[in-house]
Coordinates of C-alpha atoms in Angstrom, one line a residue:
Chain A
X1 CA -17.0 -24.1 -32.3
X2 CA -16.3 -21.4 -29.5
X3 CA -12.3 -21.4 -29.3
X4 CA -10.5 -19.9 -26.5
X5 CA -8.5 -16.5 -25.6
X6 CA -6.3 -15.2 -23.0
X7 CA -7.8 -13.0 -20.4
X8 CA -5.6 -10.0 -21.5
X9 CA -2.1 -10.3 -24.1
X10 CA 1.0 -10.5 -23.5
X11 CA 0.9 -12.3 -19.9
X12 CA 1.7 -15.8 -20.7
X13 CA 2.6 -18.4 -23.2
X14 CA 1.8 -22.2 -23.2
X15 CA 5.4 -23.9 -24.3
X16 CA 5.6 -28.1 -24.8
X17 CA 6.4 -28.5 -20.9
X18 CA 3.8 -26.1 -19.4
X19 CA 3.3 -21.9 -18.9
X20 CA 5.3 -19.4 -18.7
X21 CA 4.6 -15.3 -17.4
X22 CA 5.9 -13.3 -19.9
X23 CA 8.3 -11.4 -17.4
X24 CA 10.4 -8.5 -18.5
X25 CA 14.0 -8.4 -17.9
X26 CA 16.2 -4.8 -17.6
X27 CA 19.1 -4.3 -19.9
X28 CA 20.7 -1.7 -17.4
X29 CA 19.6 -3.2 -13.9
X30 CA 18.9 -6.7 -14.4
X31 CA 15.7 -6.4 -12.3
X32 CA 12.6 -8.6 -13.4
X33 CA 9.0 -7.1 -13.9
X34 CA 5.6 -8.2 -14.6
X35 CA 3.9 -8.0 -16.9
X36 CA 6.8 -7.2 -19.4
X37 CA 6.6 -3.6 -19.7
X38 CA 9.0 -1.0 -22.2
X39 CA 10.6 0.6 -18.9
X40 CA 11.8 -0.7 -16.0
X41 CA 9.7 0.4 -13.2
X42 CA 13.1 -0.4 -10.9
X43 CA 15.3 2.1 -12.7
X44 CA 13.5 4.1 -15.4
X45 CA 16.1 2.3 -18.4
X46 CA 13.9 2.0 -21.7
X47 CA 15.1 -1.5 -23.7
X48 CA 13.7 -4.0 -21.5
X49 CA 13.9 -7.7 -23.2
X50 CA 10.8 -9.8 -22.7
X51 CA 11.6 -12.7 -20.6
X52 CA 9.7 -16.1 -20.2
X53 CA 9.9 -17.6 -16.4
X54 CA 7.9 -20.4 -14.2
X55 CA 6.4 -22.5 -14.2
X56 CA 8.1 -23.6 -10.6
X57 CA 7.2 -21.2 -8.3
X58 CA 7.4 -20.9 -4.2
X59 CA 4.3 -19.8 -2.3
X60 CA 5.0 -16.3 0.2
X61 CA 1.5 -15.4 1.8
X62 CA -1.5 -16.7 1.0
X63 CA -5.4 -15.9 1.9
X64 CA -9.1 -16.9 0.4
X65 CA -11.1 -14.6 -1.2
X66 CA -14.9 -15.5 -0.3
X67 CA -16.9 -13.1 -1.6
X68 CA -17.0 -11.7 -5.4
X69 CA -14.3 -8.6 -5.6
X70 CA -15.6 -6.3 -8.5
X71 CA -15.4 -7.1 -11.8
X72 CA -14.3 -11.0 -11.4
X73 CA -15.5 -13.4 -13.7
X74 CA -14.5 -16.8 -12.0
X75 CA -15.6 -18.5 -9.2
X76 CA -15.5 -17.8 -5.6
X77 CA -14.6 -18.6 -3.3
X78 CA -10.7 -18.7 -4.8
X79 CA -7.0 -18.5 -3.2
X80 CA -4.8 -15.3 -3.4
X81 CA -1.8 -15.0 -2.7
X82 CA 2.1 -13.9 -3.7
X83 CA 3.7 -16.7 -5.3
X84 CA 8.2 -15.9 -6.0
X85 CA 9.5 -17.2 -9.5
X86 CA 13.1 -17.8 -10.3
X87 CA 15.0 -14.6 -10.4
X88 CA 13.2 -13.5 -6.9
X89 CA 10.4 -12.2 -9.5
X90 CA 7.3 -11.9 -6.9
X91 CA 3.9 -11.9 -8.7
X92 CA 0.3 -11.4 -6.9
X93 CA -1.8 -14.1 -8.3
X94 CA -4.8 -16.4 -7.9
X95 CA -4.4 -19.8 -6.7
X96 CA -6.1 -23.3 -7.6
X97 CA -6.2 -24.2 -3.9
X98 CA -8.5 -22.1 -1.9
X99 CA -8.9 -24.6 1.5
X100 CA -5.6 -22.9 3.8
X101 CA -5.0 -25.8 5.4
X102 CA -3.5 -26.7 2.5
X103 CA -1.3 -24.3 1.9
X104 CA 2.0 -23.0 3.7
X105 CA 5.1 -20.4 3.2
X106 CA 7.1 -22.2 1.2
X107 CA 5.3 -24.5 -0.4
X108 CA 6.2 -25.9 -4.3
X109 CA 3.5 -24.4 -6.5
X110 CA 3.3 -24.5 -10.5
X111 CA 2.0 -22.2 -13.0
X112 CA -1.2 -23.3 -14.5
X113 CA -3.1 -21.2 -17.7
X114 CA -6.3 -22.4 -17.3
X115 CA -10.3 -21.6 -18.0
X116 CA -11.6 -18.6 -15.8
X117 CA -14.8 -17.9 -17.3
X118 CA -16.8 -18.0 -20.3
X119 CA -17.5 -14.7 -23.1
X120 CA -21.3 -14.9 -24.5
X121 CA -20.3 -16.2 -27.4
X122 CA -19.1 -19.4 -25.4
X123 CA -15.6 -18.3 -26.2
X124 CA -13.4 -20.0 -22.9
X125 CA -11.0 -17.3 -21.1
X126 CA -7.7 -17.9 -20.1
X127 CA -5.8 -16.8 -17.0
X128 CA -3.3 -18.3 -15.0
X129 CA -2.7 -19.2 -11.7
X130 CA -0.6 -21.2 -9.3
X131 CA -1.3 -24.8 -8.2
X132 CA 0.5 -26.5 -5.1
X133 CA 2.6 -29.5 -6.3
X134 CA 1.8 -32.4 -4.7
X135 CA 3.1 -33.5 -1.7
Chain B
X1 CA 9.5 29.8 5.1
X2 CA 7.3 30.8 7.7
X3 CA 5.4 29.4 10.5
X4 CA 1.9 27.8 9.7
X5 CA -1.0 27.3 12.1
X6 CA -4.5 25.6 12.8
X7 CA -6.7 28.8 12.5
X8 CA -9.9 26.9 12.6
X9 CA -11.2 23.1 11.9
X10 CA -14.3 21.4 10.6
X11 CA -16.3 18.2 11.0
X12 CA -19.3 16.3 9.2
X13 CA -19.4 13.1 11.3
X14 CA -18.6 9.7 9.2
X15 CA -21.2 7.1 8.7
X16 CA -23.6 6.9 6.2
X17 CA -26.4 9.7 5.0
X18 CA -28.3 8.7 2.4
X19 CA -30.8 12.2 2.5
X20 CA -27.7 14.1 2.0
X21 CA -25.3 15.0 -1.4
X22 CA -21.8 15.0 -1.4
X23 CA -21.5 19.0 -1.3
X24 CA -24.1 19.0 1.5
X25 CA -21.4 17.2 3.7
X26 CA -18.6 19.6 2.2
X27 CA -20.8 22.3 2.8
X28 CA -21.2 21.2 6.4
X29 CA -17.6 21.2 7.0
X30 CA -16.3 24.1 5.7
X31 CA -18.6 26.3 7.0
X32 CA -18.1 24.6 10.4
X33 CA -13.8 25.3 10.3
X34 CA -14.8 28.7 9.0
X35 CA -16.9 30.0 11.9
X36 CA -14.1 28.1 14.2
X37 CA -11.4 30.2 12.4
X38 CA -13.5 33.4 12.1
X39 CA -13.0 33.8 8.5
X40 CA -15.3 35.7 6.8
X41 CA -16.1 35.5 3.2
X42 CA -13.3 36.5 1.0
X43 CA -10.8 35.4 4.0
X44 CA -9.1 33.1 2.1
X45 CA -6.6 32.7 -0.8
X46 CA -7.2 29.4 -1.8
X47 CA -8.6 26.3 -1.6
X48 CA -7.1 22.8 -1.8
X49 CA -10.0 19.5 -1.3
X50 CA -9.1 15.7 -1.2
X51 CA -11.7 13.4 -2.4
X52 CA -11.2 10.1 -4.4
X53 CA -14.4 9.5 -5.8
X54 CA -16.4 13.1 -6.0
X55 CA -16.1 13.3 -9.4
X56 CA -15.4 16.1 -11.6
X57 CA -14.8 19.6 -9.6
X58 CA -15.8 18.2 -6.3
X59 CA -14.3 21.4 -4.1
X60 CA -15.4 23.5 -6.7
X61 CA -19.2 22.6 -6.4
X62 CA -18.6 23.3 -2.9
X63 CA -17.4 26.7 -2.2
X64 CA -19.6 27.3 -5.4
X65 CA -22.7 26.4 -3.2
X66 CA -21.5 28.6 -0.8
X67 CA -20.9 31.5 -2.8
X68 CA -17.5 31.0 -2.0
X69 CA -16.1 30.3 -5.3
X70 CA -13.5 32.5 -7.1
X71 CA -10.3 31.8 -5.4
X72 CA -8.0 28.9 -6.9
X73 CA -9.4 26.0 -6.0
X74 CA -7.6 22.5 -6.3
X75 CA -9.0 18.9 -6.0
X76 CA -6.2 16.4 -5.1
X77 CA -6.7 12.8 -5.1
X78 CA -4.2 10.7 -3.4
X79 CA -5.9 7.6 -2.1
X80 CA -6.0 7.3 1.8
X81 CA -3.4 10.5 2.0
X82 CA -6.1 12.9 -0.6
X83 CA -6.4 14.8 2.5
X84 CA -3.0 14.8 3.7
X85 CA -2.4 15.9 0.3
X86 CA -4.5 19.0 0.3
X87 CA -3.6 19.8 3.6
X88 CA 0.4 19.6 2.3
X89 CA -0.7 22.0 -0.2
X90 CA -2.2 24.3 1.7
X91 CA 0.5 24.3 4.1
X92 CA 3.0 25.1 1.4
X93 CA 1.1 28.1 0.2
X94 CA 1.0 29.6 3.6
X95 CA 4.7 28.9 4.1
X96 CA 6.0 30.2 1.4
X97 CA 4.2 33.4 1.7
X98 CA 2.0 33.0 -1.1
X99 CA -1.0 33.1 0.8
X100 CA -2.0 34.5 4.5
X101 CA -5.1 31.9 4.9
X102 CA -6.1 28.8 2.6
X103 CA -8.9 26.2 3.2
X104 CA -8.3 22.5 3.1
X105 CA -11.4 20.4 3.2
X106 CA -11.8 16.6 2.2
X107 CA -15.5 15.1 1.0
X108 CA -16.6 11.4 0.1
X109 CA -19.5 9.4 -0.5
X110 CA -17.7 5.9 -0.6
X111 CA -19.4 3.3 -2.4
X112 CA -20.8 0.0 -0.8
X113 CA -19.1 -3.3 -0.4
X114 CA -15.8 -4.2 -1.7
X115 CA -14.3 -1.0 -3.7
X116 CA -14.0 -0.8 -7.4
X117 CA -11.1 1.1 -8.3
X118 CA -9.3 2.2 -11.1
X119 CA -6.6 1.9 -10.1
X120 CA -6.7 -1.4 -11.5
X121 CA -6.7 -2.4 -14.7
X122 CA -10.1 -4.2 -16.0
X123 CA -7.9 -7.9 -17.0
X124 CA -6.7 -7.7 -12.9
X125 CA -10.9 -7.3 -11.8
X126 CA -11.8 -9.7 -14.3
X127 CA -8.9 -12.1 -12.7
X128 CA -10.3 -11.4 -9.0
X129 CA -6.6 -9.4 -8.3
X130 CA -9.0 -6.5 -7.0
X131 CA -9.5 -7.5 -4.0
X132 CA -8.9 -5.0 -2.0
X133 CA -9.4 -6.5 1.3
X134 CA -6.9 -10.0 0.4
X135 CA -4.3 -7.8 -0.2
X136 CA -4.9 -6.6 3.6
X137 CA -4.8 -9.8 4.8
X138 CA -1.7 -10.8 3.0
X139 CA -0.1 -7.5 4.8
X140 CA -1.7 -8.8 7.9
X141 CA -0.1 -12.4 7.4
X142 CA 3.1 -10.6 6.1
X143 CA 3.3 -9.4 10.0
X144 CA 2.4 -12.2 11.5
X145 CA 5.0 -14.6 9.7
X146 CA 7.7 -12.0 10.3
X147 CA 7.1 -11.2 14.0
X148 CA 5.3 -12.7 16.7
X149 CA 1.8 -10.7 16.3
X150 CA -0.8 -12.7 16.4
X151 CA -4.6 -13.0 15.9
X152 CA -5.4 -11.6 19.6
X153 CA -3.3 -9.1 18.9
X154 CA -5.1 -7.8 15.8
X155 CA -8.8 -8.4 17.5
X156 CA -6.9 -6.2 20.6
X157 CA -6.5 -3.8 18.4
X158 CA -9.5 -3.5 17.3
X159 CA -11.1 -3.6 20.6
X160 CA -8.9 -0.2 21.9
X161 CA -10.3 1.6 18.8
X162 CA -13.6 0.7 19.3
X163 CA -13.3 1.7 23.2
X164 CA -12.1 5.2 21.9
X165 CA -14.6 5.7 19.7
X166 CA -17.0 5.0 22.3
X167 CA -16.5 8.8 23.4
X168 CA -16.8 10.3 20.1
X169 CA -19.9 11.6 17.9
X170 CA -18.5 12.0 14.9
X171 CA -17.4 8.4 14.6
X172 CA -20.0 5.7 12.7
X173 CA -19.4 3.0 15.3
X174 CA -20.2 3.9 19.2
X175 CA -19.8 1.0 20.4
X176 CA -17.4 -1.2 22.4
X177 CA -16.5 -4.5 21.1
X178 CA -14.5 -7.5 23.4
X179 CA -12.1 -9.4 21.7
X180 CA -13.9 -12.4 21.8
X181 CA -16.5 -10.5 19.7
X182 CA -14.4 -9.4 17.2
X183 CA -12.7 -12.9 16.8
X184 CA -16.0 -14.5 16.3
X185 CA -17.0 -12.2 13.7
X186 CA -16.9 -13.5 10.2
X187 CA -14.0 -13.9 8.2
X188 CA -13.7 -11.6 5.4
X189 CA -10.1 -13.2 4.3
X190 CA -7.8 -15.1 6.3
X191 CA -6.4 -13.9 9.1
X192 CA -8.5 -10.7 9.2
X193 CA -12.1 -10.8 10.8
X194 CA -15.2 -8.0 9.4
X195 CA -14.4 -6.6 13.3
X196 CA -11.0 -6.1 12.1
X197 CA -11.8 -3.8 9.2
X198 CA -12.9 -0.3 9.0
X199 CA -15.9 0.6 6.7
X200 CA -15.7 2.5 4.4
X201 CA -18.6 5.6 4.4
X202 CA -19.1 9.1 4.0
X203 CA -18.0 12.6 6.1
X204 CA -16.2 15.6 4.9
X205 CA -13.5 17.8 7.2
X206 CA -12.4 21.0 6.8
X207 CA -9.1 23.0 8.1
X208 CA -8.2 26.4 8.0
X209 CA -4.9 27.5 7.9
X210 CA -3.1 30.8 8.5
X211 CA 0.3 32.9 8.7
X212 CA -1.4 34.5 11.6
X213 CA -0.6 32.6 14.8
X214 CA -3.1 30.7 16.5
X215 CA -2.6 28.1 19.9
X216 CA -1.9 25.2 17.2
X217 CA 1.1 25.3 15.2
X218 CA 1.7 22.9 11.6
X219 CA 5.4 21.7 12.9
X220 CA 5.4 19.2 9.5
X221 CA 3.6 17.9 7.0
X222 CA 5.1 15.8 4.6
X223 CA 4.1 13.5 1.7
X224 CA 5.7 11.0 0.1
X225 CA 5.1 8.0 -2.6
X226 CA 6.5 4.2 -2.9
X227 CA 10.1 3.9 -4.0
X228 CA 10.4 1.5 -6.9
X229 CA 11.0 -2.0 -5.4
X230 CA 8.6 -1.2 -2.1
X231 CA 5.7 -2.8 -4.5
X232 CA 6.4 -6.1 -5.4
X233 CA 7.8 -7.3 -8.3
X234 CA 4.1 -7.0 -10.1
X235 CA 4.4 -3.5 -9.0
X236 CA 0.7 -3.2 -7.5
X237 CA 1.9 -0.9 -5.3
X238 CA 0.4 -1.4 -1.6
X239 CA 2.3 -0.6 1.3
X240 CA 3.5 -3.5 3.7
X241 CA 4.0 -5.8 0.8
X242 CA 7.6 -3.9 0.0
X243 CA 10.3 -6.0 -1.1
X244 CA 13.6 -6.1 1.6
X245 CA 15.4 -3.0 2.7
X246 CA 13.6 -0.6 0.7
X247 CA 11.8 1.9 3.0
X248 CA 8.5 2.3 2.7
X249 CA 6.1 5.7 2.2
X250 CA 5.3 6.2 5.6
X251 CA 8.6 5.5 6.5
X252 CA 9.8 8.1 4.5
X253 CA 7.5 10.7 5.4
X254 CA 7.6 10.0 9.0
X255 CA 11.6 10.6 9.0
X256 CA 11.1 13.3 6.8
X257 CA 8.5 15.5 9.3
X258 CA 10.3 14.3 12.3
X259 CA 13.5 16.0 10.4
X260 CA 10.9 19.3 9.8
X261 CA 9.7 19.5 13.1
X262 CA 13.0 18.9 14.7
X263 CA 11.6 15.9 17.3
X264 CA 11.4 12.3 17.3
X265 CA 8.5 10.0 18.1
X266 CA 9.4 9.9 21.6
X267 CA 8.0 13.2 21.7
X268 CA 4.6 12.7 20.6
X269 CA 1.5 13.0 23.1
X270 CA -0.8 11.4 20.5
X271 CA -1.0 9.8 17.2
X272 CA -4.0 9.5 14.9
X273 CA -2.5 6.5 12.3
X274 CA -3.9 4.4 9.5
X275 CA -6.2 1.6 10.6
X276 CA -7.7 0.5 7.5
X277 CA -7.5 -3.2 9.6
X278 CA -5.8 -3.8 13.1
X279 CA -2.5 -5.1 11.2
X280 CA -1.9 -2.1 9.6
X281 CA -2.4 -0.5 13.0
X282 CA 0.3 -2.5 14.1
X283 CA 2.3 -1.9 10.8
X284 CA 1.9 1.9 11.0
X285 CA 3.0 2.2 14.6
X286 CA 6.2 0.4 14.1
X287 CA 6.7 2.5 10.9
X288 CA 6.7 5.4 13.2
X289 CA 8.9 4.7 15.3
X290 CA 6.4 4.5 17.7
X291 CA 7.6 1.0 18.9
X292 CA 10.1 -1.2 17.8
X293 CA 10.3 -3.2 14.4
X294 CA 8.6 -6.2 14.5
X295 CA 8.3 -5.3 18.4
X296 CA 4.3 -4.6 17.3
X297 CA 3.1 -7.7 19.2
X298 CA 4.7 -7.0 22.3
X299 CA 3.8 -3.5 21.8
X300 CA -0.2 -4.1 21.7
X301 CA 0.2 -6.9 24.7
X302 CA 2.3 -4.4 26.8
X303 CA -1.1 -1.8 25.9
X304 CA 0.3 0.1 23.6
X305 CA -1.7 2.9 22.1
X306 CA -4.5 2.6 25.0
X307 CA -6.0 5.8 26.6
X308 CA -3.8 5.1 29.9
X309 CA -0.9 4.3 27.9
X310 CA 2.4 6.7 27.4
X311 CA 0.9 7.2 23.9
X312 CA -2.6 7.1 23.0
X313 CA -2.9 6.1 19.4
X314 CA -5.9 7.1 17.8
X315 CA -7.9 8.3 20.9
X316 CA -10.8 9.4 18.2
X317 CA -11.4 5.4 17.5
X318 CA -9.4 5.3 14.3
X319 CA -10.7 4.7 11.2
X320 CA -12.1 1.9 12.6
X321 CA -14.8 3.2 14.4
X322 CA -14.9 5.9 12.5
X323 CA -14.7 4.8 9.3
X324 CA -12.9 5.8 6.0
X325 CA -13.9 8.5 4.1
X326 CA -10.8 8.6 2.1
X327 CA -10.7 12.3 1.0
X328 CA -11.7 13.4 4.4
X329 CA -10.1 10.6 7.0
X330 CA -6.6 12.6 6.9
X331 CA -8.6 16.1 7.8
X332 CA -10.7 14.4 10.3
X333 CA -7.4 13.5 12.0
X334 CA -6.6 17.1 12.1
X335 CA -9.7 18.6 13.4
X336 CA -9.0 15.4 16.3
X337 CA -5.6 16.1 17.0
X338 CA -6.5 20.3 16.7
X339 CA -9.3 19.7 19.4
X340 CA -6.4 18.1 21.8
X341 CA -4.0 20.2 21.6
X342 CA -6.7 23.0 23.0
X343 CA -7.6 21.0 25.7
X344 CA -11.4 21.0 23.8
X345 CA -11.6 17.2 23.3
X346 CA -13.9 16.6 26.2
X347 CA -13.9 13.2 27.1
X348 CA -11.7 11.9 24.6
X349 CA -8.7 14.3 26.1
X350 CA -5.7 13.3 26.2
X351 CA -4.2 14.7 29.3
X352 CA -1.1 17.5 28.7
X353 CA -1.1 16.4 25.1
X354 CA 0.9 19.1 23.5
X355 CA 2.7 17.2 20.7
X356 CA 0.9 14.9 18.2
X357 CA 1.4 13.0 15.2
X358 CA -1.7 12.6 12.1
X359 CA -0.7 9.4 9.6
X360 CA -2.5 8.6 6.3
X361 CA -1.2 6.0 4.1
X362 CA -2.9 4.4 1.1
X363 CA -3.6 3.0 -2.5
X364 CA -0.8 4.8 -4.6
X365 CA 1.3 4.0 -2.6
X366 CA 1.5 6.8 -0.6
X367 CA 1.8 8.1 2.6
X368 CA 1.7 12.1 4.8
X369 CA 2.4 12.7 8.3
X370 CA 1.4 15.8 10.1
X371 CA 2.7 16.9 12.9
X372 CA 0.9 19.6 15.2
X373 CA 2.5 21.4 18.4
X374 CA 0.5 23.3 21.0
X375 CA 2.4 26.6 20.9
X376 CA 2.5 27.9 24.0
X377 CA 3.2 31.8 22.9
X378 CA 1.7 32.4 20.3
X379 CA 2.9 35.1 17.9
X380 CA 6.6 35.5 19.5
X381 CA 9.1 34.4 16.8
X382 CA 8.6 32.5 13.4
X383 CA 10.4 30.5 11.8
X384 CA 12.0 29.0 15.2
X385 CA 13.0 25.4 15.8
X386 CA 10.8 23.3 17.9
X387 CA 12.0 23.1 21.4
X388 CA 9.5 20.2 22.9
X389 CA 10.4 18.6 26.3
X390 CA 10.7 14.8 26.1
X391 CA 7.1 13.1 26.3
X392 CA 7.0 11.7 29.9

């Protein structure tokens, strides 16, 4: 039975009330990063502790990617777009929604982990993304 | 430090050649800014070339080729600015006295469609976050959301570059384009149109610099990178994404060659900028100083940057009729701006022009501006202050 695996480790985590980016958080400056990385790439301090943020999010800019960019391995076309996380953490990410109409500065979006493609071996891969909340 | 100067420049037009190698074009070029400079073999001390992906010892195989090889030679790669680079390089060595004369020449062979780069790692290509040309448009929306530019604007743009190009053979595109065409051409991603968009191709440029004076003097050439914070939170650093209040590359280096050449944007006869798309156009002139922040709309709907304009802004058709070699774009500026500051730019001339400004910013993030200055007496002094009367 194929199972499943993350796109890349150490981006996210599934907890019991959805996803969270695995964000890093500076001991000397306080500044947030992704993806969680040993140095701050604010201030140079080494001894940044791994923070977990989302899944509310708030949608900055926003386009539609309509043709295949290389190397991508989900479907087209697909929403892109800069989504801000508590802690003014700003994150480049695919979106769910890829019609604009539907989308608009400052709308609620969550953090979704979900299936972008499949291995050979059937195995599902797992990236996340934002989807607008409802209105 | 001493005085620096154009002593000869170089050209392989952009487009596409399919017949011809990457050190073909090279060759092309550097041979070209060597006859233009009168150097002769053995007439120069070293060699700096730009090029993002020639591969392993690009400049080398070139000067190689043309028996040529011998002198220190260094290949710089610094995204859009490669060129920039080499040509801050060379312009150091010559400064400081370490050389008399060094060559900087740029080469690419870009490939087709949508650019794979490295610079990203394969999980972001696999997740579609390499693509190049969203990130574009989210600069593009960035400026529309934040100032009153809008969509005519950008196809205006476009239009003015096109019209320059018009009058230049070494650009790809010779045409003139309407903004209603360029508005009606497809959309590549939201708000930007495939008019909107340079291409990128192939073209080298070469520049030869020297101690010895010559009518065209290097008044500045700086280079600078993104600060830490001017690149999202994600840190995928791309210019005109920057976070609040932190100054961005081409901000820096503008202020810091203005502060070299001792003159402020108001001036400049003529500016060669980055227009990778018509925002950034827009982006990079009010990054300048070349109109007010967030004053770019009104700045293109007042005609700013046409030919008749106070400030022509890249009277060679940009990047976006040219297209974008990356290792050679910045030197293809140079040999422009060099050709107009002689008076040699036939009908692309920019009347009087004796102060102008070259701007290349890219992937990296990082950003050079070059300032030139027709020096009137040549050979008296060195080392003097600019003294340039007020653009009128």
């Amino acid at each position: 039975m194929p199972g499943t695996r993350a796109i890349t480790e150490g981006l996210f985590v599934i907890e019991g009330d959805g996803p969270r980016l695995l964000a890093g958080r500076c001991a000397a400056c306080g500044k947030l990063h992704f993806p969680a990385a040993p140095v701050c790439p604010y201030c140079g301090a080494d001894g940044a502790l791994e923070t977990r943020v989302g899944p509310a999010a708030r949608l900055c800019l926003y386009t539609a990617v309509l043709s295949r960019p290389p190397g991508y391995r989900g479907e087209v076309p697909y929403g892109f777009g800069v989504a801000e996380l508590e802690g003014g953490l700003r994150v480049i990410a695919r979106l769910t929604e890829s019609r604009l109409e539907r989308l608009r500065p400052g709308l609620a979006l969550s953090l979704v982990v979900e299936p972008l493609c499949t291995d050979d071996d059937g195995t599902a891969v797992l990236s996340y993304a934002f989807r607008p909340e409802e209105a | 430090m001493r005085p620096v100067y154009v002593a000869g420049v170089g050209l392989h037009p952009f487009g596409r050649f399919a017949e011809k190698s990457l050190t073909a074009l090279g060759t092309h070029a550097v041979r070209a800014a060597l006859a233009d400079a009168g150097v002769e073999r053995g007439g120069f001390g070293a060699a700096f070339c730009g090029s993002v992906y020639g591969g392993v010892a690009a400049g080398h195989k070139v000067l190689t080729a043309l028996g040529l090889s011998g002198v220190p030679i260094v290949n710089v790669e610094a995204g859009c600015a490669s060129g920039g680079a080499a040509l801050a390089l060379g312009a150091t060595a010559v400064a400081s006295g370490r050389h008399d004369v060094v060559l900087a020449f740029g080469l690419e062979k870009m490939p087709r469609g949508i650019i794979r780069s490295s610079f990203f790692e394969p999980w972001r290509e696999e997740a579609g976050l390499a693509a190049t040309p969203a990130y574009f448009a989210l600069r593009a929306q960035r400026l529309m959301l934040e100032s009153d530019v809008r969509l005519e604007d950008l196809a205006r743009v476009s239009a003015k570059n096109h019209l320059h190009g018009v009058a230049n053979p070494y650009a790809m595109y010779r045409k003139a384009l309407s903004v209603e065409e360029i508005l009606a051409s497809p959309v590549v991603c939201e708000p930007l149109r495939l008019l909107m968009l340079c291409a990128p191709n192939e073209g080298a440029a070469a520049v030869v610099l020297s101690a010895g004076p010559t009518p065209v003097r290097v008044a500045a050439a700086a280079l600078r990178s993104h600060h830490a914070g001017s690149v999202l939170g994600e840190h995928t650093p791309l210019s005109g994404l920057a976070d609040d209040g932190v100054p961005t590359p081409t901000e820096m280096a503008a202020a810091d060659a203005y502060a070299e050449a001792g003159l402020g944007p108001g001036d400049l006869h003529l500016v060669e900028l980055q227009d990778t798309d018509a925002a950034r156009e827009i982006l990079s002139a009010e990054e300048l100083g070349l109109c007010a922040k967030r004053g770019g709309g009104r700045w293109v709907r007042d005609g700013g940057g046409e030919m008749a304009s106070r400030l022509p802004v890249n009277p060679s058709g940009g990047l976006l009729s040219k297209g974008e070699p990356l290792g050679a774009s910045a030197l293809g500026q140079i040999a422009e701006l060099t050709w107009q500051l002689r008076g040699a730019a036939g009908p692309r001339q920019v009347p009087g022009a004796q102060v102008a400004l070259a701007h290349t910013v890219g992937r990296g993030a990082n950003a050079c501006v070059v300032i030139l200055i027709a020096d009137p007496r040549p050979g008296l002094g060195s080392g003097r202050t600019a003294r340039v009367p007020p653009g009128g």
